[in-house]
C-alpha atoms as one frame of an Amber mdcrd trajectory, in Angstrom:
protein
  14.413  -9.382  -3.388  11.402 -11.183  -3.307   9.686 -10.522  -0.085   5.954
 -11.274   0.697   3.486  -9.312   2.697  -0.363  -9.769   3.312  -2.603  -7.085
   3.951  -5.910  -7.565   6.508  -9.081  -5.737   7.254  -9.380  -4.999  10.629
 -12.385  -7.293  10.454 -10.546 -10.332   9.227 -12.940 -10.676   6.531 -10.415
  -9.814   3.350  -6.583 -10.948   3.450  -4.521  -9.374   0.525  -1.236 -10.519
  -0.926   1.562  -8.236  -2.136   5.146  -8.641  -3.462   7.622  -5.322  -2.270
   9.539  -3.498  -4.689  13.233  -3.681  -5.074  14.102  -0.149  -3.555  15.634
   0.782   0.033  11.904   2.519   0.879  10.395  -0.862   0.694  13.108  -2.858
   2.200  12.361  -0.026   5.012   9.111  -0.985   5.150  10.050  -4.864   5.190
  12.473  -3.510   8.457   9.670  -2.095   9.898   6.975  -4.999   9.470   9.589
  -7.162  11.211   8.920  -5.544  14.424   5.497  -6.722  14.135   2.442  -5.641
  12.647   1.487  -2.167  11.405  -2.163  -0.930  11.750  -3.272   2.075   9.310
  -6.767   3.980   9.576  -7.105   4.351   5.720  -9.731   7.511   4.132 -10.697
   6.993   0.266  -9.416   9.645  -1.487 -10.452  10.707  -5.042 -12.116   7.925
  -5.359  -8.902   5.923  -6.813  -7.083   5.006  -3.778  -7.406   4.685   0.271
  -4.517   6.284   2.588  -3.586   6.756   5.595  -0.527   7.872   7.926   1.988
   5.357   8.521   2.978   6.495  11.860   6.701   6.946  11.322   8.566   8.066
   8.507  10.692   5.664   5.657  12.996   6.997   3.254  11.944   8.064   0.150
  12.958   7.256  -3.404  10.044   9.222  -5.554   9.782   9.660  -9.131   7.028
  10.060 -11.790   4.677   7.393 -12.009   1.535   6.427 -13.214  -0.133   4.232
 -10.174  -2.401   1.373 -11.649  -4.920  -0.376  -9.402  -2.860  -2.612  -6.814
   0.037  -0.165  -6.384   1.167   0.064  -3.013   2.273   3.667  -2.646   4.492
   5.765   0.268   3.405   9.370  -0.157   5.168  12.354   1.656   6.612   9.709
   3.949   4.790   8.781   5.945   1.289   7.761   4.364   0.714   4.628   2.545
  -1.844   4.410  -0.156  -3.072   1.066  -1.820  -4.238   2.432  -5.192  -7.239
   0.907  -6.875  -7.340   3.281  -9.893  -5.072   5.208 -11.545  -2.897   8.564
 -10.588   0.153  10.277 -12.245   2.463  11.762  -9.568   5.932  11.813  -7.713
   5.856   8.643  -5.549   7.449   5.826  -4.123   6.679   2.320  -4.907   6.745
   0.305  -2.079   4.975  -2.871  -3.827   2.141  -4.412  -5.119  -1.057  -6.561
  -4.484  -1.453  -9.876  -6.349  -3.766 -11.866  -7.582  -6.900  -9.736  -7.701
  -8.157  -7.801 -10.237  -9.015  -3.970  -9.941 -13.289  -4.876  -9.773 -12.139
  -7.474  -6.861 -10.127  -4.802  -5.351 -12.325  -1.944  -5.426 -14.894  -3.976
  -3.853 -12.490  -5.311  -0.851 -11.289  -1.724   0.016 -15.144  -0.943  -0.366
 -16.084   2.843   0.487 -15.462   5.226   3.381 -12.410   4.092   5.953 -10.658
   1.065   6.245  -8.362  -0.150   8.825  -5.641  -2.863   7.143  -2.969  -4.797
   9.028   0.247  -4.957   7.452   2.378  -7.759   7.860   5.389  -9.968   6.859
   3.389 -12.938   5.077   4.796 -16.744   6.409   3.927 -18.390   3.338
């Protein structure tokens, strides 16, 4: 499974790609982003990741992980975090952003809320 997805700010201004993991949670996800777009009001929280509720629930395949920056998390659910530090925890790894590095993708998230746009990427 190799399947491509590109995260927007509301505004337009930043575009992030990610690669979904290989577990039924994100191939959920992938079923989901088929229907079209997916737009999440994301909070920072702890100052190592923004979240935000997905508004539906995907199955969940946790286990103990340590999150590094780019980790695209589902939590409880139905929240998805994009993780920008790091975080030990029960989670599910839905996938993960490329080609940026944690400075880069600190300052893209930027502080306070964030609305993102996630969608199947046509590339």
């Amino acid at each position: 499974m190799n399947i491509k997805i590109k995260i927007t700010s509301d505004s337009g201004e930043h575009t992030l790609n990610a690669t979904l993991a290989e577990n039924k949670s994100a191939l959920a996800f992938a079923e989901l982003l088929k229907k079209g777009p997916v737009t999440v009001s994301m909070s920072d929280y702890g100052s190592f990741e923004k979240v935000g509720f997905l508004g539906t629930s995907l199955p969940r395949t946790d286990s103990q992980i340590t999150t590094q920056a780019g980790d695209i998390i589902l939590y409880q659910g139905n929240q998805i975090t994009i993780y920008y530090d790091t975080n030990s925890w029960n989670f599910t790894r839905l996938g993960k952003v490329t080609e940026v590095t944690q400075t880069e993708l600190k300052a893209i998230l930027g502080k306070g809320d964030v609305t993102a746009v996630f969608a199947l990427a046509d590339f």
